[in-house]
Coordinates of C-alpha atoms and ligand atoms in Angstrom, one line a residue:
Chain A
X14 CA 63.4 46.2 113.2
X15 CA 61.1 43.2 113.5
X16 CA 59.7 44.2 110.1
X17 CA 63.3 43.8 108.7
X18 CA 63.5 40.3 110.3
X19 CA 60.2 39.3 108.7
X20 CA 61.4 40.4 105.3
X21 CA 64.8 38.7 105.7
X22 CA 63.0 35.4 106.7
X23 CA 60.7 35.7 103.6
X24 CA 63.8 36.3 101.4
X25 CA 65.6 33.2 102.8
X26 CA 62.5 31.0 102.4
X27 CA 62.1 32.3 98.9
X28 CA 65.7 31.5 97.9
X29 CA 65.5 28.1 99.6
X30 CA 62.4 26.9 97.7
X31 CA 64.0 25.8 94.4
X32 CA 66.6 23.8 96.4
X33 CA 64.0 21.8 98.2
X34 CA 60.7 21.7 96.3
X35 CA 60.0 19.7 93.2
X36 CA 59.1 21.0 89.8
X37 CA 55.4 20.7 90.3
X38 CA 55.4 23.1 93.2
X39 CA 57.8 25.5 91.5
X40 CA 55.5 25.7 88.5
X41 CA 52.5 26.2 90.8
X42 CA 54.4 29.0 92.6
X43 CA 55.4 30.6 89.3
X44 CA 51.8 30.5 88.1
X45 CA 50.9 32.2 91.4
X46 CA 53.5 34.9 90.8
X47 CA 52.2 35.6 87.3
X48 CA 48.7 35.7 88.7
X49 CA 49.8 38.1 91.5
X50 CA 51.2 40.5 88.9
X51 CA 47.9 40.3 86.9
X52 CA 45.8 40.7 90.1
X53 CA 47.7 43.8 91.2
X54 CA 46.9 45.2 87.8
X55 CA 43.2 44.6 88.0
X56 CA 43.1 45.7 91.6
X57 CA 44.5 49.1 90.5
X58 CA 41.5 49.4 88.2
X59 CA 38.7 47.6 89.9
X60 CA 39.6 47.8 93.6
X61 CA 41.2 51.2 93.7
X62 CA 39.3 53.1 90.9
X63 CA 36.0 51.3 91.1
X64 CA 36.1 50.4 87.4
X65 CA 35.0 46.8 86.7
X66 CA 36.8 44.9 83.9
X67 CA 35.9 41.6 82.5
X68 CA 38.6 42.0 79.9
X69 CA 41.7 41.3 81.9
X70 CA 42.4 37.9 80.2
X71 CA 42.5 39.7 76.9
X72 CA 45.5 41.7 78.0
X73 CA 47.3 38.6 79.3
X74 CA 46.8 37.1 75.9
X75 CA 48.2 40.3 74.2
X76 CA 51.3 40.0 76.4
X77 CA 51.8 36.3 75.9
X78 CA 51.3 36.2 72.2
X79 CA 53.1 39.4 71.5
X80 CA 56.1 38.0 73.3
X81 CA 56.1 34.9 71.2
X82 CA 55.5 36.8 68.0
X83 CA 58.1 39.5 68.6
X84 CA 60.8 37.1 69.4
X85 CA 60.0 34.3 66.9
X86 CA 58.5 36.1 64.0
X87 CA 60.4 39.4 64.2
X88 CA 63.5 37.8 65.6
X89 CA 63.9 40.4 68.3
X90 CA 66.1 39.6 71.4
X91 CA 63.8 38.0 73.9
X92 CA 64.1 40.6 76.7
X93 CA 63.2 43.3 74.2
X94 CA 60.3 41.2 73.0
X95 CA 59.1 40.9 76.6
X96 CA 59.3 44.7 77.2
X97 CA 57.6 45.4 73.9
X98 CA 54.9 42.9 74.7
X99 CA 54.1 44.7 77.9
X100 CA 54.1 48.0 76.1
X101 CA 51.8 46.6 73.4
X102 CA 49.3 45.5 76.1
X103 CA 49.4 49.1 77.3
X104 CA 48.7 50.3 73.8
X105 CA 45.8 47.9 73.5
X106 CA 44.5 49.3 76.7
X107 CA 45.1 52.8 75.4
X108 CA 43.0 52.0 72.3
X109 CA 40.2 50.9 74.5
X110 CA 40.6 53.9 76.8
X111 CA 38.1 56.3 75.1
X112 CA 35.6 53.7 76.3
X113 CA 37.3 52.9 79.5
X114 CA 37.5 56.6 80.4
X115 CA 33.8 57.4 79.8
X116 CA 32.0 54.3 81.2
X117 CA 31.6 54.0 84.9
X118 CA 31.9 50.9 87.1
X119 CA 29.7 48.0 86.0
X120 CA 29.0 49.5 82.6
X121 CA 32.7 49.2 81.8
X122 CA 32.5 45.6 82.9
X123 CA 29.9 44.9 80.3
X124 CA 31.8 46.7 77.5
X125 CA 35.0 44.8 78.3
X126 CA 33.2 41.6 77.6
X127 CA 33.7 42.6 73.9
X128 CA 37.5 42.4 74.4
X129 CA 37.2 38.8 75.5
X130 CA 35.0 37.6 72.7
X131 CA 36.9 39.6 70.1
X132 CA 40.2 38.4 71.6
X133 CA 39.1 34.7 71.4
X134 CA 38.1 35.2 67.8
X135 CA 41.5 36.6 66.9
X136 CA 43.4 34.0 68.8
X137 CA 41.6 31.2 67.0
X138 CA 41.6 32.8 63.6
X139 CA 44.7 34.8 63.0
X140 CA 46.7 31.6 62.7
X141 CA 49.9 32.9 61.3
X142 CA 50.4 35.0 64.5
X143 CA 48.6 33.0 67.1
X144 CA 49.0 29.4 65.9
X145 CA 45.2 29.1 66.0
X146 CA 43.8 26.2 68.0
X147 CA 47.2 24.7 68.9
X148 CA 48.7 27.9 70.1
X149 CA 52.4 28.4 69.8
X150 CA 55.6 27.3 71.5
X151 CA 57.2 30.0 73.7
X152 CA 60.9 30.7 73.1
X153 CA 62.8 30.8 76.5
X154 CA 64.0 34.2 77.7
X155 CA 67.7 34.8 77.4
X156 CA 69.3 37.7 79.1
X157 CA 73.0 38.5 78.3
X158 CA 73.5 34.9 77.3
X159 CA 71.8 33.4 80.3
X160 CA 68.9 31.3 79.2
X161 CA 65.9 30.6 81.3
X162 CA 65.7 27.1 80.0
X163 CA 66.8 23.6 80.9
X164 CA 69.8 23.7 78.6
X165 CA 72.6 24.5 79.0
X166 CA 72.8 22.4 82.2
X167 CA 73.4 24.3 85.4
X168 CA 73.9 22.6 88.8
X169 CA 73.9 24.6 92.0
X170 CA 74.7 22.8 95.3
X171 CA 73.9 19.5 93.8
X172 CA 70.5 20.7 92.6
X173 CA 70.0 20.8 88.8
X174 CA 68.8 24.3 87.9
X175 CA 66.4 24.0 85.0
X176 CA 64.0 26.4 83.5
X177 CA 61.6 26.5 86.5
X178 CA 64.4 27.0 89.1
X179 CA 65.8 29.9 87.0
X180 CA 62.5 31.4 86.4
X181 CA 61.7 31.2 90.1
X182 CA 64.1 34.1 90.8
X183 CA 63.1 36.1 87.7
X184 CA 59.4 35.7 88.7
X185 CA 60.1 36.8 92.3
X186 CA 62.0 39.9 91.1
X187 CA 59.3 40.9 88.6
X188 CA 56.6 40.5 91.2
X189 CA 58.5 42.5 93.7
X190 CA 59.1 45.3 91.3
X191 CA 55.5 45.3 90.1
X192 CA 54.2 45.3 93.7
X193 CA 56.5 48.2 94.7
X194 CA 55.5 50.3 91.6
X195 CA 51.8 49.7 92.3
X196 CA 52.2 50.6 96.0
X197 CA 53.9 53.9 95.0
X198 CA 51.1 54.7 92.6
X199 CA 48.4 53.9 95.2
X200 CA 50.0 55.8 98.0
X201 CA 50.8 58.8 95.9
X202 CA 48.9 61.5 94.1
X203 CA 47.4 59.2 91.4
X204 CA 46.2 56.7 94.0
X205 CA 44.3 59.4 95.9
X206 CA 42.7 60.6 92.7
X207 CA 41.7 57.0 91.8
X208 CA 40.3 56.3 95.2
X209 CA 38.2 59.4 95.2
X210 CA 36.9 58.6 91.7
X211 CA 35.8 55.3 93.2
X212 CA 34.3 56.9 96.4
X213 CA 32.8 60.0 94.9
X214 CA 33.2 60.7 91.3
X215 CA 31.7 64.2 91.3
X216 CA 33.9 65.3 94.3
X217 CA 37.0 64.0 92.5
X218 CA 36.2 66.2 89.5
X219 CA 35.4 69.3 91.6
X220 CA 38.7 68.8 93.5
X221 CA 40.5 69.1 90.2
X222 CA 40.9 65.5 89.1
X223 CA 40.4 65.0 85.4
X224 CA 38.2 62.0 85.9
X225 CA 38.1 60.7 82.3
X226 CA 41.9 60.9 82.0
X227 CA 42.5 59.1 85.3
X228 CA 40.1 56.3 84.5
X229 CA 41.8 55.8 81.1
X230 CA 45.2 56.0 82.8
X231 CA 44.2 53.3 85.4
X232 CA 42.9 51.2 82.5
X233 CA 46.2 51.4 80.6
X234 CA 48.3 50.7 83.7
X235 CA 46.2 47.7 84.5
X236 CA 46.5 46.5 80.9
X237 CA 50.3 46.6 81.2
X238 CA 50.2 44.6 84.4
X239 CA 48.0 42.1 82.5
X240 CA 50.5 42.0 79.7
X241 CA 53.4 41.4 82.1
X242 CA 51.4 38.6 83.7
X243 CA 50.9 37.1 80.3
X244 CA 54.6 37.2 79.4
X245 CA 55.4 35.5 82.7
X246 CA 52.7 32.9 82.2
X247 CA 54.0 32.1 78.7
X248 CA 57.5 31.7 79.9
X249 CA 56.4 29.3 82.7
X250 CA 54.0 27.3 80.6
X251 CA 56.2 27.3 77.5
X252 CA 53.2 27.3 75.3
X253 CA 50.3 29.7 74.6
X254 CA 46.9 28.1 74.4
X255 CA 44.0 30.2 73.2
X256 CA 41.3 28.6 75.3
X257 CA 43.1 29.6 78.5
X258 CA 42.5 33.4 77.9
X259 CA 38.7 33.3 78.1
X260 CA 36.1 34.7 80.3
X261 CA 36.9 32.2 83.1
X262 CA 40.4 33.6 83.5
X263 CA 38.9 37.1 83.8
X264 CA 36.5 35.9 86.4
X265 CA 39.4 34.2 88.3
X266 CA 41.1 37.6 88.5
X267 CA 38.0 39.2 89.9
X268 CA 37.7 36.4 92.4
X269 CA 41.4 36.9 93.4
X270 CA 40.9 40.5 94.3
X271 CA 37.6 40.0 96.1
X272 CA 39.0 37.2 98.1
X273 CA 42.4 38.8 98.9
X274 CA 41.1 42.3 99.5
X275 CA 40.0 45.1 97.1
X276 CA 42.2 48.1 96.4
X277 CA 45.5 47.0 97.8
X278 CA 48.7 45.3 96.6
X279 CA 48.8 42.9 99.5
X280 CA 45.2 41.8 98.9
X281 CA 45.9 41.1 95.2
X282 CA 48.9 39.0 96.0
X283 CA 47.2 37.0 98.7
X284 CA 44.1 36.4 96.5
X285 CA 46.3 35.4 93.6
X286 CA 48.1 32.8 95.7
X287 CA 44.9 31.5 97.1
X288 CA 43.2 31.1 93.7
X289 CA 46.3 29.7 92.0
X290 CA 47.2 27.2 94.7
X291 CA 43.8 25.8 95.4
X292 CA 43.3 23.8 92.1
X293 CA 46.8 22.5 92.3
X294 CA 46.4 21.4 95.9
X295 CA 43.2 19.6 95.0
X296 CA 44.8 18.0 91.9
X297 CA 47.7 16.8 94.0
X298 CA 45.7 15.4 96.8
X299 CA 42.6 14.4 94.8
X300 CA 42.9 10.7 95.8
X301 CA 42.8 11.6 99.5
X302 CA 39.8 13.9 99.1
X303 CA 36.2 12.6 99.1
X304 CA 34.1 13.5 96.0
X305 CA 37.1 14.9 94.1
X306 CA 38.4 12.5 91.4
X307 CA 41.2 12.5 88.9
X308 CA 40.4 14.5 85.7
X309 CA 38.5 12.5 83.1
X310 CA 37.3 9.8 85.5
X311 CA 33.8 11.1 86.1
X312 CA 32.8 12.9 89.3
X313 CA 34.0 16.4 90.2
X314 CA 37.4 17.2 88.7
X315 CA 39.9 19.1 90.8
X316 CA 39.6 22.2 88.6
X317 CA 35.9 22.1 89.0
X318 CA 36.1 21.5 92.7
X319 CA 38.5 24.4 93.0
X320 CA 36.1 26.7 91.2
X321 CA 33.3 25.6 93.4
X322 CA 35.4 26.2 96.5
X323 CA 36.6 29.6 95.6
X324 CA 33.1 30.5 94.4
X325 CA 32.1 29.7 98.0
X326 CA 35.1 31.7 99.2
X327 CA 34.0 34.8 97.2
X328 CA 30.5 34.6 98.8
X329 CA 32.0 34.0 102.2
X330 CA 34.3 37.0 101.9
X331 CA 31.6 39.3 100.6
X332 CA 29.3 38.4 103.4
X333 CA 31.7 38.1 106.3
X334 CA 35.1 39.6 105.5
X335 CA 34.7 43.1 104.0
X336 CA 38.5 43.6 103.9
X337 CA 39.1 40.2 102.3
X338 CA 41.8 37.8 103.5
X339 CA 44.2 40.7 103.9
X340 CA 41.7 42.4 106.2
X341 CA 41.4 39.1 108.2
X342 CA 45.2 38.8 108.6
X343 CA 45.4 42.4 109.8
X344 CA 42.7 42.0 112.4
X345 CA 44.3 38.8 113.6
X346 CA 47.6 40.6 114.0
X347 CA 45.9 43.5 115.8
X348 CA 44.7 40.9 118.3
X349 CA 48.2 39.6 119.0
X350 CA 49.8 42.4 121.0
X351 CA 53.3 40.9 120.7
X352 CA 53.4 41.4 116.9
X353 CA 54.0 44.8 115.4
X354 CA 50.8 46.4 114.3
X355 CA 51.0 48.1 110.9
X356 CA 48.8 51.1 110.2
X357 CA 45.5 49.9 108.9
X358 CA 45.5 50.1 105.1
X359 CA 42.6 52.3 104.5
X360 CA 42.9 52.0 100.8
X361 CA 41.3 48.6 100.5
X362 CA 37.6 49.0 99.9
X363 CA 34.7 47.7 98.0
X364 CA 33.7 48.8 94.6
X365 CA 31.0 51.3 95.1
Chain B
X21 CA 21.5 81.4 84.2
X22 CA 18.6 79.0 83.5
X23 CA 18.7 75.3 84.3
X24 CA 16.0 72.9 83.2
X25 CA 15.7 69.3 84.0
X26 CA 13.1 67.2 82.1
X27 CA 9.9 69.3 82.7
X28 CA 11.3 71.2 85.7
X29 CA 12.9 74.6 85.7
X30 CA 15.3 74.4 88.6
X31 CA 16.8 77.9 88.0
X32 CA 14.9 80.5 86.0
X33 CA 17.0 83.3 84.7
X34 CA 18.8 83.8 88.0
X35 CA 21.5 86.4 88.1
X36 CA 23.8 87.8 90.8
X37 CA 27.3 89.0 91.3
X38 CA 29.7 88.1 94.1
X39 CA 32.1 90.9 94.9
X40 CA 35.7 89.8 95.6
X41 CA 36.6 89.3 99.2
X42 CA 33.0 89.2 100.4
X43 CA 30.7 86.6 101.9
X44 CA 27.7 86.3 99.7
X45 CA 24.8 84.1 100.9
X46 CA 22.3 82.3 98.7
X47 CA 19.2 81.4 100.7
X48 CA 15.8 80.0 99.9
X49 CA 13.4 77.2 100.9
X50 CA 14.0 73.5 100.2
X51 CA 14.1 72.8 96.5
X52 CA 14.6 76.5 95.6
X53 CA 17.6 75.6 93.4
X54 CA 20.6 76.6 95.6
X55 CA 22.6 73.4 95.1
X56 CA 21.7 73.4 91.4
X57 CA 23.3 76.8 91.3
X58 CA 26.4 75.5 92.9
X59 CA 26.5 72.6 90.6
X60 CA 26.5 75.0 87.6
X61 CA 29.2 77.2 89.2
X62 CA 31.5 74.2 89.7
X63 CA 30.9 72.7 86.3
X64 CA 29.0 69.7 87.5
X65 CA 25.8 70.7 85.7
X66 CA 25.7 72.7 82.5
X67 CA 23.3 75.7 82.4
X68 CA 20.6 75.4 79.8
X69 CA 21.1 79.0 78.9
X70 CA 23.1 81.8 80.4
X71 CA 26.6 82.3 81.4
X72 CA 28.9 82.2 84.5
X73 CA 32.0 84.4 84.6
X74 CA 34.8 84.2 87.1
X75 CA 36.9 87.3 86.7
X76 CA 37.5 87.3 83.0
X77 CA 37.1 83.5 82.6
X78 CA 34.0 82.0 81.1
X79 CA 33.0 79.0 83.2
X80 CA 29.8 78.0 81.4
X81 CA 31.3 75.2 79.2
X82 CA 34.2 74.1 81.4
X83 CA 34.4 70.7 83.0
X84 CA 34.6 70.4 86.9
X85 CA 38.4 70.0 87.0
X86 CA 38.9 72.9 84.7
X87 CA 36.8 75.1 86.9
X88 CA 38.8 73.8 89.9
X89 CA 42.0 74.8 88.0
X90 CA 40.9 78.4 88.0
X91 CA 40.7 78.4 91.8
X92 CA 37.1 77.6 92.6
X93 CA 36.6 75.2 95.5
X94 CA 33.4 73.8 97.0
X95 CA 32.0 71.7 99.7
X96 CA 29.0 69.4 99.4
X97 CA 25.7 69.5 101.2
X98 CA 26.0 65.7 101.7
X99 CA 29.5 64.8 102.8
X100 CA 31.5 63.6 99.8
X101 CA 34.8 62.4 101.3
X102 CA 36.6 59.1 100.9
X103 CA 35.5 57.5 104.2
X104 CA 38.3 54.9 104.3
X105 CA 41.2 57.3 103.6
X106 CA 42.7 59.2 106.5
X107 CA 42.0 62.9 106.9
X108 CA 45.5 63.6 105.6
X109 CA 44.9 61.9 102.2
X110 CA 41.5 63.5 101.8
X111 CA 43.2 66.9 102.3
X112 CA 46.1 66.0 100.0
X113 CA 43.5 65.3 97.3
X114 CA 42.7 69.0 97.5
X115 CA 46.3 69.6 96.5
X116 CA 45.8 67.7 93.3
X117 CA 45.7 70.8 91.1
X118 CA 48.7 72.2 92.7
X119 CA 50.9 69.1 92.4
X120 CA 52.3 67.2 89.4
X121 CA 53.4 63.7 90.3
X122 CA 51.9 61.2 87.8
X123 CA 51.8 57.4 87.5
X124 CA 55.5 57.0 86.6
X125 CA 56.9 59.5 89.1
X126 CA 54.8 58.1 92.0
X127 CA 55.3 54.4 91.0
X128 CA 59.1 54.8 90.9
X129 CA 59.0 57.2 93.9
X130 CA 61.2 59.7 92.1
X131 CA 62.9 62.3 94.3
X132 CA 60.8 65.0 92.8
X133 CA 57.5 63.3 93.7
X134 CA 58.7 62.6 97.2
X135 CA 59.8 66.2 97.7
X136 CA 56.5 67.4 96.4
X137 CA 54.6 65.1 98.7
X138 CA 56.6 66.2 101.7
X139 CA 56.1 69.9 101.0
X140 CA 52.3 69.6 100.4
X141 CA 51.9 67.4 103.4
X142 CA 53.4 70.2 105.5
X143 CA 50.9 72.7 104.1
X144 CA 48.1 70.2 104.6
X145 CA 49.1 69.9 108.3
X146 CA 49.0 73.7 108.6
X147 CA 45.5 73.8 107.1
X148 CA 44.3 71.0 109.3
X149 CA 45.6 72.9 112.3
X150 CA 43.8 76.1 111.2
X151 CA 40.5 74.2 110.8
X152 CA 41.0 72.4 114.1
X153 CA 41.7 69.0 112.7
X154 CA 45.3 68.7 113.7
X155 CA 44.6 65.8 116.0
X156 CA 42.7 63.8 113.3
X157 CA 45.2 63.8 110.4
X158 CA 45.7 60.0 110.6
X159 CA 42.2 58.9 111.3
X160 CA 40.0 57.5 108.6
X161 CA 37.4 60.0 107.8
X162 CA 34.5 57.5 108.1
X163 CA 35.3 57.0 111.8
X164 CA 35.0 60.7 112.7
X165 CA 31.8 62.3 114.1
X166 CA 29.6 64.1 111.5
X167 CA 30.5 67.6 112.7
X168 CA 34.2 66.8 112.3
X169 CA 33.6 65.4 108.8
X170 CA 31.9 68.6 107.8
X171 CA 35.1 70.4 108.8
X172 CA 37.2 68.0 106.8
X173 CA 35.0 69.0 103.8
X174 CA 35.9 72.6 104.4
X175 CA 39.6 71.9 105.0
X176 CA 39.8 69.9 101.7
X177 CA 38.3 72.8 99.9
X178 CA 40.8 75.2 101.6
X179 CA 43.6 72.8 100.6
X180 CA 42.9 73.8 97.0
X181 CA 44.1 77.4 97.9
X182 CA 41.0 78.7 96.2
X183 CA 40.1 82.3 95.2
X184 CA 36.4 81.5 95.5
X185 CA 34.9 79.1 98.0
X186 CA 31.4 77.6 97.6
X187 CA 30.0 76.3 100.9
X188 CA 26.8 74.3 100.5
X189 CA 25.1 74.2 103.9
X190 CA 28.2 74.0 106.0
X191 CA 26.4 73.7 109.4
X192 CA 23.5 71.5 108.3
X193 CA 22.9 68.8 110.8
X194 CA 25.2 70.3 113.4
X195 CA 24.4 71.0 117.0
X196 CA 24.5 74.6 118.2
X197 CA 28.0 74.4 119.6
X198 CA 29.4 73.1 116.4
X199 CA 27.5 75.7 114.5
X200 CA 29.1 78.5 116.4
X201 CA 32.5 77.0 115.8
X202 CA 31.9 76.7 112.1
X203 CA 30.7 80.2 111.8
X204 CA 33.8 81.5 113.6
X205 CA 35.9 79.4 111.2
X206 CA 34.2 80.9 108.2
X207 CA 34.8 84.4 109.5
X208 CA 38.5 83.6 110.1
X209 CA 38.8 82.1 106.6
X210 CA 37.4 85.3 105.2
X211 CA 39.6 87.5 107.4
X212 CA 42.9 85.7 107.2
X213 CA 42.8 84.3 103.7
X214 CA 40.8 87.0 101.9
X215 CA 38.9 84.4 99.9
X216 CA 35.5 85.3 98.4
X217 CA 32.8 83.0 99.8
X218 CA 29.5 82.0 98.4
X219 CA 27.4 80.4 101.1
X220 CA 24.2 78.4 101.0
X221 CA 22.6 78.1 104.4
X222 CA 19.3 77.6 106.1
X223 CA 20.4 79.0 109.4
X224 CA 19.1 82.5 109.1
X225 CA 21.0 83.8 112.2
X226 CA 24.2 82.7 110.7
X227 CA 23.5 84.1 107.3
X228 CA 22.6 87.5 108.7
X229 CA 25.7 87.5 110.8
X230 CA 28.2 86.4 108.2
X231 CA 26.9 87.6 104.9
X232 CA 27.8 90.9 103.2
X233 CA 25.1 90.4 100.7
X234 CA 22.2 87.9 100.3
X235 CA 20.4 86.5 97.2
X236 CA 17.1 84.8 97.9
X237 CA 15.8 82.1 95.6
X238 CA 12.3 80.6 95.6
X239 CA 11.2 78.0 93.1
X240 CA 14.2 78.7 90.9
X241 CA 13.5 82.5 90.7
X242 CA 15.5 85.3 92.3
X243 CA 13.0 87.1 94.6
X244 CA 15.5 89.4 96.4
X245 CA 19.1 90.5 96.3
X246 CA 20.7 93.0 98.6
X247 CA 22.3 93.6 102.0
X248 CA 21.1 91.3 104.8
X249 CA 19.0 93.9 106.6
X250 CA 17.2 95.0 103.5
X251 CA 16.5 91.4 102.5
X252 CA 15.2 90.4 105.9
X253 CA 12.6 93.2 105.7
X254 CA 11.5 92.3 102.2
X255 CA 7.9 91.2 102.2
X256 CA 8.5 88.7 99.3
X257 CA 11.2 87.0 101.4
X258 CA 9.0 86.9 104.5
X259 CA 6.3 85.5 102.4
X260 CA 8.4 82.7 100.9
X261 CA 9.7 81.7 104.3
X262 CA 6.5 82.0 106.2
X263 CA 4.6 80.2 103.4
X264 CA 7.0 77.4 103.9
X265 CA 7.1 77.0 107.6
Ligands
LIG429 N1 20.0 66.1 88.6 C1 18.7 66.5 88.7 N2 17.8 66.0 88.0 C2 16.5 66.4 88.1 N3 16.1 67.3 89.0 C3 17.0 67.9 89.8 C4 18.3 67.5 89.7 N4 19.0 68.2 90.7 C5 18.1 69.0 91.3 N5 16.9 68.8 90.8 C6 15.6 69.4 91.2 O1 15.9 70.8 91.1 C7 15.2 71.5 92.2 C8 16.2 72.3 92.9 O2 17.0 71.4 93.7 P1 18.3 71.9 94.5 O3 19.0 70.7 95.0 O4 19.0 72.9 93.8 O5 17.5 72.6 95.8 P2 18.1 73.3 97.0 O6 17.7 74.7 97.0 O7 19.6 73.0 97.2 O8 17.3 72.6 98.2 P3 17.8 72.1 99.6 O9 17.6 73.2 100.6 O10 16.8 71.0 100.0 O11 19.2 71.6 99.5 C9 14.5 70.4 93.0 O12 13.2 70.3 92.6 C10 15.2 69.1 92.6 O13 14.4 68.0 92.7
LIG430 MG1 20.8 71.9 98.4

């Protein structure tokens, strides 16, 4: 019952946001939603299956650029372009899966670096598809004649509903669906197989789990989550920029799941929100903060400050919070007897 | 079968037959090659030469999950469970080969996947009850005492509904009370489920009580094979054990 009330409150707050907050915060929130979808994906692979990937940014790039290319170059309806872009990210993951299935843990992490460097090369050089250095403009999504763009004008309760306001609800819905799907996977038969591969690979095989196939499957699934995150990111940013999809983005994703909590959906979402919000908060309040200065004016830029801060957060979590922020929230709730105590999520765990 | 690691022959032309429905013990001093033998039987290691047959199936070149699919289950000498998952999920993993739900069916929570999960959860609860783990289904395995974890290992193997069960030192590290319980459990597994059991154990008393037949290994070689009483009286066996301790 109280769980229902919590969710109802979350829903009301979520719906209210576009009516009260300005564009800057909406955009930040949308980046966080996209990041959350991507982080769920890498948590399925790295947190739940114990397979490190440094190549997650590559699959975001596949999703983002494929969406643009399918809709603008091939002239496909944008929703179909979006679905195909996610599938293409899955295919790209599938092409890599002979490697992803056979390499274990950190070795896969090293191999996936190749994806990042290869991907960057393609993004800069296959100009007729990627637009090269300048990237490409992203066509707005249009579903049954409803455009997720500023035009045509739409006003709800005296609030102009532009692209960001409209995307807010789409992003929320996609994140919810992505989270529920991942939770189903993790709590079901595939999740148990993945967790056992992480905890004891030999035991997994002996218990009947085809280890190579499951590693490949987890890699493909995580690629598709990356692709969806890429499509969402493109829609929000309205432009694809090749630089963005580099090694730093992959590291951001690893930071998210370590900070939030490895192996669980909730951990991925919390970590994504933390890592996405931090640079924006610092940018917004840079004048009020010591040491942090506006970008380009010398001193530590907000983006750099944010990276330093969550670098410190990663170290802090690894040393002091084995369950990540999610684990911290849970233990706080366990200490407050008035709140309902959920079953401990035993799925979150460190890569071993 | 013969198994060689770089410069070391862990098993040297060892051969034996397990009769259906019996408890067959493999004993021998430390490093004799008992676990290596299990690893070959379960597909974890590949024999350098030789062959392993299970009924009419040839196991020698199969991978572990393919061996499991034929109905061969095993436990590990060192506990190999998922410590953060509850007992229930560890046992459900044993049902992997008997269930179907894949990524899509589980992600979308399709009715078939949910029905399957419910049915197998019920069977897992029965098995847990049988093994004396009924009260622990929801506890994370890592929080349970060692002796109980050993029983979870056995229960997970039983959850596979195997035809052949390989037990690698099921009572190692247990106190005497726990040993007796485990021995009784193995007897009742044999009686009520009719499974063939291959048992590696150092506890001689237990081996002599449980086993229908005993194979003795020493330095990778088979030095004796026969009924317990015969093996116990064999001078080569006495030599190997006295020489060790
Ligand atoms: N993967 C491996 N690589 C190299 N050597 C191995 C490997 N596995 C086992 N050995 C060696 O093979 C020999 C037999 O080991 P095994 O584990 O089968 O012995 P065991 O009879 O089970 O002993 P214990 O009673 O101590 O469990 C040992 O000398 C061991 O060091
Ligand atoms: Mg051994």
